[in-house]
mmCIF file of C-alpha atoms in Angstrom:
data_model
loop_
_atom_site.group_PDB
_atom_site.id
_atom_site.type_symbol
_atom_site.label_atom_id
_atom_site.label_comp_id
_atom_site.label_asym_id
_atom_site.label_seq_id
_atom_site.Cartn_x
_atom_site.Cartn_y
_atom_site.Cartn_z
ATOM 1 C CA MET Q 252 113.181 56.591 -149.272
ATOM 2 C CA SER Q 253 113.169 58.927 -145.900
ATOM 3 C CA VAL Q 254 110.289 61.159 -147.056
ATOM 4 C CA ASN Q 255 106.500 60.301 -146.639
ATOM 5 C CA TRP Q 256 105.531 58.212 -149.695
ATOM 6 C CA THR Q 257 102.228 59.451 -151.128
ATOM 7 C CA GLU Q 258 100.475 58.750 -154.401
ATOM 8 C CA GLN Q 259 102.645 61.543 -156.021
ATOM 9 C CA TYR Q 260 105.320 58.825 -156.048
ATOM 10 C CA ILE Q 261 103.513 56.351 -157.992
ATOM 11 C CA PRO Q 262 105.438 56.187 -161.501
ATOM 12 C CA ASP Q 263 103.664 56.741 -164.774
ATOM 13 C CA GLN Q 264 101.683 53.582 -165.316
ATOM 14 C CA HIS Q 265 100.857 54.020 -169.213
ATOM 15 C CA GLY Q 266 101.005 50.654 -171.024
ATOM 16 C CA ARG Q 267 100.470 48.598 -167.916
ATOM 17 C CA VAL Q 268 97.518 46.224 -167.393
ATOM 18 C CA VAL Q 269 96.249 46.011 -163.732
ATOM 19 C CA ILE Q 270 93.753 43.708 -162.057
ATOM 20 C CA VAL Q 271 92.446 44.940 -158.846
ATOM 21 C CA THR Q 272 89.936 42.575 -156.974
ATOM 22 C CA GLY Q 273 87.250 44.095 -154.562
ATOM 23 C CA ALA Q 274 87.710 47.523 -156.477
ATOM 24 C CA ASN Q 275 84.302 48.734 -156.375
ATOM 25 C CA THR Q 276 84.654 50.313 -152.744
ATOM 26 C CA GLY Q 277 87.031 51.207 -149.990
ATOM 27 C CA LEU Q 278 90.556 50.328 -150.318
ATOM 28 C CA GLY Q 279 90.301 48.689 -153.743
ATOM 29 C CA PHE Q 280 88.446 51.525 -155.104
ATOM 30 C CA GLU Q 281 91.158 54.137 -154.075
ATOM 31 C CA THR Q 282 93.819 51.584 -155.496
ATOM 32 C CA ALA Q 283 92.046 51.261 -158.750
ATOM 33 C CA ARG Q 284 91.493 55.297 -158.951
ATOM 34 C CA MET Q 285 95.179 56.203 -158.266
ATOM 35 C CA LEU Q 286 96.531 53.688 -160.608
ATOM 36 C CA ALA Q 287 94.109 54.775 -163.464
ATOM 37 C CA ALA Q 288 95.116 58.323 -162.771
ATOM 38 C CA ARG Q 289 98.756 57.401 -163.531
ATOM 39 C CA GLY Q 290 97.633 55.992 -166.748
ATOM 40 C CA ALA Q 291 97.286 52.250 -166.112
ATOM 41 C CA ALA Q 292 94.493 50.228 -167.800
ATOM 42 C CA VAL Q 293 92.712 48.897 -164.683
ATOM 43 C CA VAL Q 294 90.197 46.222 -164.396
ATOM 44 C CA LEU Q 295 87.760 46.206 -161.589
ATOM 45 C CA ALA Q 296 87.326 42.438 -160.706
ATOM 46 C CA VAL Q 297 84.191 42.446 -158.287
ATOM 47 C CA ARG Q 298 81.315 40.289 -157.463
ATOM 48 C CA ASP Q 299 78.733 42.887 -157.860
ATOM 49 C CA VAL Q 300 78.975 44.064 -161.425
ATOM 50 C CA GLU Q 301 76.496 46.818 -161.253
ATOM 51 C CA LYS Q 302 78.375 48.260 -158.357
ATOM 52 C CA GLY Q 303 81.546 47.668 -160.247
ATOM 53 C CA ARG Q 304 79.982 49.765 -163.008
ATOM 54 C CA ARG Q 305 79.086 52.647 -160.617
ATOM 55 C CA ALA Q 306 82.530 52.620 -159.227
ATOM 56 C CA ALA Q 307 84.325 52.599 -162.656
ATOM 57 C CA ALA Q 308 81.959 55.743 -163.697
ATOM 58 C CA ARG Q 309 83.795 57.594 -160.767
ATOM 59 C CA ILE Q 310 87.266 56.892 -162.047
ATOM 60 C CA THR Q 311 89.001 58.910 -164.717
ATOM 61 C CA GLY Q 312 91.127 56.946 -167.012
ATOM 62 C CA ASP Q 313 90.885 53.396 -168.924
ATOM 63 C CA VAL Q 314 88.783 51.422 -166.590
ATOM 64 C CA ALA Q 315 86.927 48.108 -167.131
ATOM 65 C CA VAL Q 316 84.613 45.799 -165.096
ATOM 66 C CA GLN Q 317 85.049 41.948 -164.678
ATOM 67 C CA ALA Q 318 82.687 39.798 -162.730
ATOM 68 C CA LEU Q 319 84.540 37.839 -160.149
ATOM 69 C CA ASP Q 320 83.063 36.014 -157.179
ATOM 70 C CA LEU Q 321 85.820 34.674 -154.872
ATOM 71 C CA THR Q 322 83.648 32.510 -153.156
ATOM 72 C CA SER Q 323 82.945 30.225 -156.069
ATOM 73 C CA LEU Q 324 85.690 28.406 -158.013
ATOM 74 C CA ASP Q 325 83.425 28.355 -161.007
ATOM 75 C CA SER Q 326 83.280 32.210 -161.185
ATOM 76 C CA ILE Q 327 87.242 32.403 -160.662
ATOM 77 C CA ARG Q 328 87.687 30.100 -163.489
ATOM 78 C CA SER Q 329 85.224 31.898 -165.806
ATOM 79 C CA ALA Q 330 86.753 35.218 -164.767
ATOM 80 C CA ALA Q 331 90.243 34.171 -165.267
ATOM 81 C CA ALA Q 332 89.271 32.822 -168.940
ATOM 82 C CA ASP Q 333 87.599 36.307 -169.550
ATOM 83 C CA LEU Q 334 90.793 38.215 -168.275
ATOM 84 C CA ARG Q 335 93.238 35.896 -170.317
ATOM 85 C CA ALA Q 336 91.279 36.221 -173.609
ATOM 86 C CA ALA Q 337 91.326 40.104 -172.986
ATOM 87 C CA HIS Q 338 94.699 40.611 -171.801
ATOM 88 C CA PRO Q 339 97.669 38.861 -173.458
ATOM 89 C CA ARG Q 340 99.834 40.388 -170.732
ATOM 90 C CA ILE Q 341 99.033 41.389 -167.190
ATOM 91 C CA ASP Q 342 101.616 43.674 -165.108
ATOM 92 C CA LEU Q 343 100.008 43.696 -161.902
ATOM 93 C CA LEU Q 344 97.574 41.466 -160.072
ATOM 94 C CA ILE Q 345 96.387 43.058 -156.765
ATOM 95 C CA ASN Q 346 94.655 40.626 -154.529
ATOM 96 C CA ASN Q 347 92.584 42.932 -152.486
ATOM 97 C CA ALA Q 348 89.052 41.613 -151.839
ATOM 98 C CA GLY Q 349 88.245 40.279 -148.483
ATOM 99 C CA VAL Q 350 85.897 39.645 -145.793
ATOM 100 C CA MET Q 351 86.144 40.104 -142.049
ATOM 101 C CA TYR Q 352 84.551 38.615 -138.975
ATOM 102 C CA THR Q 353 81.823 37.184 -140.838
ATOM 103 C CA PRO Q 354 79.375 34.789 -139.088
ATOM 104 C CA LYS Q 355 80.116 31.301 -139.729
ATOM 105 C CA GLN Q 356 79.121 30.605 -143.402
ATOM 106 C CA THR Q 357 80.678 28.508 -146.220
ATOM 107 C CA THR Q 358 81.484 29.360 -149.790
ATOM 108 C CA ALA Q 359 79.690 27.589 -152.796
ATOM 109 C CA ASP Q 360 82.502 25.116 -152.636
ATOM 110 C CA GLY Q 361 82.222 24.323 -148.801
ATOM 111 C CA PHE Q 362 85.210 26.373 -147.751
ATOM 112 C CA GLU Q 363 84.837 28.572 -144.499
ATOM 113 C CA LEU Q 364 83.840 31.788 -145.873
ATOM 114 C CA GLN Q 365 86.854 33.897 -144.761
ATOM 115 C CA PHE Q 366 89.567 31.288 -145.634
ATOM 116 C CA GLY Q 367 87.832 30.660 -148.954
ATOM 117 C CA THR Q 368 87.581 34.223 -149.946
ATOM 118 C CA ASN Q 369 90.651 35.729 -148.688
ATOM 119 C CA HIS Q 370 93.098 33.024 -149.178
ATOM 120 C CA LEU Q 371 91.765 30.195 -151.456
ATOM 121 C CA GLY Q 372 90.056 32.364 -153.937
ATOM 122 C CA HIS Q 373 93.165 34.536 -154.363
ATOM 123 C CA PHE Q 374 95.419 31.621 -154.666
ATOM 124 C CA ALA Q 375 93.285 30.020 -157.310
ATOM 125 C CA LEU Q 376 92.992 33.196 -159.190
ATOM 126 C CA THR Q 377 96.781 33.967 -159.163
ATOM 127 C CA GLY Q 378 97.646 30.449 -160.471
ATOM 128 C CA LEU Q 379 95.089 30.922 -163.204
ATOM 129 C CA LEU Q 380 96.512 34.208 -164.484
ATOM 130 C CA LEU Q 381 100.227 33.462 -163.836
ATOM 131 C CA ASP Q 382 101.161 32.711 -167.236
ATOM 132 C CA ARG Q 383 99.741 36.196 -168.313
ATOM 133 C CA LEU Q 384 102.316 37.854 -165.820
ATOM 134 C CA LEU Q 385 105.520 35.619 -165.686
ATOM 135 C CA PRO Q 386 106.720 36.685 -169.088
ATOM 136 C CA VAL Q 387 106.425 40.491 -168.296
ATOM 137 C CA PRO Q 388 109.582 42.201 -166.715
ATOM 138 C CA GLY Q 389 108.609 44.086 -163.722
ATOM 139 C CA SER Q 390 105.313 42.292 -163.210
ATOM 140 C CA ARG Q 391 104.076 42.003 -159.632
ATOM 141 C CA ILE Q 392 101.447 40.126 -157.495
ATOM 142 C CA VAL Q 393 100.614 42.023 -154.369
ATOM 143 C CA THR Q 394 98.380 40.512 -151.696
ATOM 144 C CA VAL Q 395 96.641 42.393 -149.102
ATOM 145 C CA SER Q 396 97.046 40.874 -145.500
ATOM 146 C CA SER Q 397 96.346 42.516 -142.237
ATOM 147 C CA THR Q 398 97.627 43.021 -138.675
ATOM 148 C CA GLY Q 399 94.965 40.382 -137.882
ATOM 149 C CA HIS Q 400 97.505 37.715 -139.048
ATOM 150 C CA ARG Q 401 99.044 38.126 -135.493
ATOM 151 C CA ILE Q 402 95.817 37.758 -133.495
ATOM 152 C CA ARG Q 403 94.819 34.220 -132.458
ATOM 153 C CA ALA Q 404 96.277 33.213 -135.940
ATOM 154 C CA ALA Q 405 97.655 29.787 -136.888
ATOM 155 C CA ILE Q 406 97.142 27.554 -139.915
ATOM 156 C CA HIS Q 407 94.647 24.871 -138.470
ATOM 157 C CA PHE Q 408 95.392 21.896 -140.847
ATOM 158 C CA ASP Q 409 93.278 19.617 -138.704
ATOM 159 C CA ASP Q 410 90.222 21.730 -139.061
ATOM 160 C CA LEU Q 411 90.879 24.313 -142.021
ATOM 161 C CA GLN Q 412 87.048 24.836 -142.351
ATOM 162 C CA TRP Q 413 86.302 25.478 -138.813
ATOM 163 C CA GLU Q 414 83.704 22.533 -138.776
ATOM 164 C CA ARG Q 415 84.246 21.631 -135.008
ATOM 165 C CA SER Q 416 84.096 25.122 -133.578
ATOM 166 C CA TYR Q 417 84.095 28.552 -134.994
ATOM 167 C CA SER Q 418 85.768 31.986 -133.996
ATOM 168 C CA ARG Q 419 85.360 34.928 -136.138
ATOM 169 C CA ALA Q 420 88.446 36.506 -135.068
ATOM 170 C CA ALA Q 421 90.531 33.482 -135.269
ATOM 171 C CA ALA Q 422 89.211 32.266 -138.751
ATOM 172 C CA TYR Q 423 90.098 35.853 -139.909
ATOM 173 C CA GLY Q 424 93.581 35.622 -138.328
ATOM 174 C CA GLN Q 425 94.165 32.341 -140.100
ATOM 175 C CA SER Q 426 93.288 33.699 -143.436
ATOM 176 C CA LYS Q 427 95.460 36.840 -143.155
ATOM 177 C CA LEU Q 428 98.181 34.494 -142.024
ATOM 178 C CA ALA Q 429 97.773 32.559 -145.149
ATOM 179 C CA ASN Q 430 97.867 35.543 -147.320
ATOM 180 C CA LEU Q 431 101.399 36.284 -146.068
ATOM 181 C CA MET Q 432 102.487 32.529 -146.103
ATOM 182 C CA PHE Q 433 101.146 32.300 -149.857
ATOM 183 C CA THR Q 434 103.230 35.610 -150.726
ATOM 184 C CA TYR Q 435 106.303 34.386 -149.183
ATOM 185 C CA GLU Q 436 106.171 30.764 -150.775
ATOM 186 C CA LEU Q 437 105.155 32.337 -154.033
ATOM 187 C CA GLN Q 438 108.152 34.755 -153.960
ATOM 188 C CA ARG Q 439 110.518 31.712 -153.573
ATOM 189 C CA ARG Q 440 108.854 30.004 -156.541
ATOM 190 C CA LEU Q 441 109.160 32.902 -158.677
ATOM 191 C CA ALA Q 442 112.630 34.194 -157.805
ATOM 192 C CA PRO Q 443 114.408 31.880 -160.392
ATOM 193 C CA HIS Q 444 112.421 33.447 -163.187
ATOM 194 C CA GLY Q 445 113.524 37.173 -162.444
ATOM 195 C CA THR Q 446 110.447 38.727 -164.053
ATOM 196 C CA THR Q 447 107.795 38.673 -161.611
ATOM 197 C CA ILE Q 448 107.834 39.365 -157.826
ATOM 198 C CA ALA Q 449 105.220 38.764 -154.970
ATOM 199 C CA VAL Q 450 104.693 41.411 -152.242
ATOM 200 C CA ALA Q 451 102.375 41.665 -149.346
ATOM 201 C CA ALA Q 452 100.789 44.744 -147.684
ATOM 202 C CA HIS Q 453 98.382 45.727 -144.915
ATOM 203 C CA PRO Q 454 96.318 48.936 -144.736
ATOM 204 C CA GLY Q 455 96.495 49.581 -140.943
ATOM 205 C CA VAL Q 456 93.192 50.195 -139.503
ATOM 206 C CA SER Q 457 91.168 52.034 -142.220
ATOM 207 C CA ASN Q 458 87.562 53.323 -142.330
ATOM 208 C CA THR Q 459 85.975 50.965 -144.671
ATOM 209 C CA GLU Q 460 82.941 48.543 -145.255
ATOM 210 C CA LEU Q 461 85.159 45.557 -144.283
ATOM 211 C CA THR Q 462 84.495 46.153 -140.553
ATOM 212 C CA ARG Q 463 80.687 45.871 -141.125
ATOM 213 C CA ASN Q 464 80.646 42.330 -139.409
ATOM 214 C CA THR Q 465 82.775 43.184 -136.402
ATOM 215 C CA PRO Q 466 80.651 42.473 -133.417
ATOM 216 C CA ALA Q 467 78.596 45.212 -131.969
ATOM 217 C CA ALA Q 468 80.540 45.118 -128.630
ATOM 218 C CA ILE Q 469 83.753 46.117 -130.605
ATOM 219 C CA ARG Q 470 82.165 47.894 -133.561
ATOM 220 C CA LEU Q 471 80.511 50.803 -131.427
ATOM 221 C CA PRO Q 472 83.458 51.955 -129.434
ATOM 222 C CA VAL Q 473 85.608 51.939 -132.693
ATOM 223 C CA THR Q 474 82.900 54.056 -134.239
ATOM 224 C CA TRP Q 475 83.119 56.713 -131.596
ATOM 225 C CA LEU Q 476 86.943 56.538 -131.732
ATOM 226 C CA ALA Q 477 87.413 56.232 -135.315
ATOM 227 C CA PRO Q 478 88.837 59.768 -135.936
ATOM 228 C CA LEU Q 479 91.765 58.683 -133.620
ATOM 229 C CA LEU Q 480 92.171 54.798 -134.475
ATOM 230 C CA THR Q 481 91.460 54.783 -138.081
ATOM 231 C CA GLN Q 482 92.477 56.404 -141.439
ATOM 232 C CA LYS Q 483 90.715 56.984 -144.460
ATOM 233 C CA PRO Q 484 90.604 54.710 -147.398
ATOM 234 C CA GLU Q 485 92.951 56.618 -149.516
ATOM 235 C CA MET Q 486 95.737 56.503 -147.016
ATOM 236 C CA GLY Q 487 94.951 52.765 -146.208
ATOM 237 C CA ALA Q 488 95.727 52.269 -149.857
ATOM 238 C CA LEU Q 489 99.081 53.545 -149.873
ATOM 239 C CA PRO Q 490 100.884 50.486 -148.528
ATOM 240 C CA THR Q 491 99.362 48.649 -151.423
ATOM 241 C CA LEU Q 492 100.206 51.025 -153.974
ATOM 242 C CA ARG Q 493 103.768 51.438 -152.881
ATOM 243 C CA ALA Q 494 104.184 47.721 -153.038
ATOM 244 C CA ALA Q 495 102.555 47.668 -156.348
ATOM 245 C CA THR Q 496 104.666 50.512 -157.798
ATOM 246 C CA ASP Q 497 107.840 51.652 -155.901
ATOM 247 C CA PRO Q 498 111.010 50.839 -158.090
ATOM 248 C CA THR Q 499 112.790 50.165 -154.748
ATOM 249 C CA VAL Q 500 110.358 47.290 -153.647
ATOM 250 C CA VAL Q 501 111.968 43.737 -153.803
ATOM 251 C CA GLY Q 502 110.093 40.518 -153.756
ATOM 252 C CA GLY Q 503 109.043 39.021 -150.279
ATOM 253 C CA GLN Q 504 108.513 42.380 -148.837
ATOM 254 C CA TYR Q 505 105.576 43.410 -146.431
ATOM 255 C CA TYR Q 506 104.342 46.966 -146.515
ATOM 256 C CA GLY Q 507 102.214 48.756 -144.059
ATOM 257 C CA PRO Q 508 101.561 52.088 -142.196
ATOM 258 C CA GLY Q 509 104.526 53.385 -140.460
ATOM 259 C CA GLY Q 510 102.879 55.016 -137.456
ATOM 260 C CA LEU Q 511 102.475 53.608 -133.719
ATOM 261 C CA GLY Q 512 101.287 50.196 -134.054
ATOM 262 C CA GLU Q 513 101.153 50.240 -137.795
ATOM 263 C CA ILE Q 514 97.544 51.469 -137.317
ATOM 264 C CA ARG Q 515 98.117 54.635 -139.563
ATOM 265 C CA GLY Q 516 100.588 56.617 -141.194
ATOM 266 C CA TYR Q 517 102.637 56.607 -144.544
ATOM 267 C CA PRO Q 518 103.681 53.131 -145.782
ATOM 268 C CA LYS Q 519 106.924 51.557 -145.304
ATOM 269 C CA PRO Q 520 108.473 48.161 -145.130
ATOM 270 C CA VAL Q 521 107.322 46.366 -141.848
ATOM 271 C CA THR Q 522 107.690 42.935 -140.406
ATOM 272 C CA SER Q 523 105.280 40.001 -140.065
ATOM 273 C CA SER Q 524 105.000 37.618 -137.309
ATOM 274 C CA PRO Q 525 107.632 34.732 -136.811
ATOM 275 C CA ASP Q 526 104.794 32.203 -137.565
ATOM 276 C CA SER Q 527 104.370 33.692 -141.115
ATOM 277 C CA HIS Q 528 107.937 32.775 -142.051
ATOM 278 C CA ASP Q 529 107.610 29.016 -141.270
ATOM 279 C CA GLN Q 530 108.787 27.564 -144.525
ATOM 280 C CA ALA Q 531 107.548 24.133 -143.804
ATOM 281 C CA VAL Q 532 104.049 25.462 -142.935
ATOM 282 C CA GLN Q 533 104.160 27.629 -146.164
ATOM 283 C CA GLN Q 534 104.811 24.754 -148.294
ATOM 284 C CA ARG Q 535 102.239 22.478 -146.617
ATOM 285 C CA LEU Q 536 99.705 25.122 -147.047
ATOM 286 C CA TRP Q 537 100.517 25.623 -150.661
ATOM 287 C CA THR Q 538 100.161 21.904 -151.321
ATOM 288 C CA VAL Q 539 96.693 21.740 -149.381
ATOM 289 C CA SER Q 540 95.529 24.936 -151.228
ATOM 290 C CA GLU Q 541 96.235 23.199 -154.587
ATOM 291 C CA GLU Q 542 94.516 20.118 -153.513
ATOM 292 C CA LEU Q 543 91.280 22.098 -152.299
ATOM 293 C CA THR Q 544 91.132 24.500 -155.240
ATOM 294 C CA GLY Q 545 92.336 22.023 -157.937
ATOM 295 C CA VAL Q 546 94.608 24.839 -159.238
ATOM 296 C CA THR Q 547 98.255 24.107 -159.733
ATOM 297 C CA PHE Q 548 101.295 26.239 -160.774
ATOM 298 C CA PRO Q 549 103.062 24.229 -163.162
ATOM 299 C CA LEU Q 550 105.184 26.999 -164.424
ATOM 300 C CA ILE Q 551 106.943 27.603 -161.032
ATOM 301 C CA GLN Q 552 108.488 24.846 -158.864
ATOM 302 C CA ALA Q 553 108.924 24.592 -155.278
ATOM 303 C CA VAL Q 554 112.351 25.736 -154.009
ATOM 304 C CA ARG Q 555 113.882 23.466 -151.229
#
């Protein structure tokens, strides 16, 4: 597609069930809003249910709210049970929620907060909902990564939880690299089934609450330059929406803004770092993630 892809290209979504994590604000809210406007039945899976309800009230269409705290495996299991009970089929799972540059903290299960929320939480949720997606032709799992997957990013198997030392940026980079590696390995495992695909996206630099933990030395200049360096959430959501709905998308693709440096612009296929394509690391990360979360994917097997 040579024209600029905008929300007007989202196909009709009537009859589709969509789960969007972190959908009460920012990119997740805009993603949910646009999908509901096209007719999808959208579930806002959020940590703060009251905020979720207020967000739902601002969306026109079929919208429900589901409690989901990605920092707690108990909450993830409970949410997955609720979603499975309410929805015999799921057409689209959008793993959007995330935290960025947080001070050193751990989840309820002892995981470093950024790795636990951004990667392990979504890994577990996907595994627990997969049997609702896999029988549905045309179903998709879209995971939101970041250009931060290139910044000081590696999978530190010797210290995944940053117990020896902690860097906000490097921990964020690890979590966003993990999002991509999960997507690529998931797509390889899904491919033989021919029904569900896994795709990744990133929003560029969007003006959302995600940057609230950015160190002041960085946050203040970015605030001043925001009109030049960032784009509105409704633009930042477009790569996710294209990955989720464009009929030309194929499994394993990665979508981001098409402008200079992928900072802003209309969505197009983009490339991720060479490290993100290391299959041995992808498979090791998958195994470790299963061990840490206790969630396995018995319906899909590793492809060697």
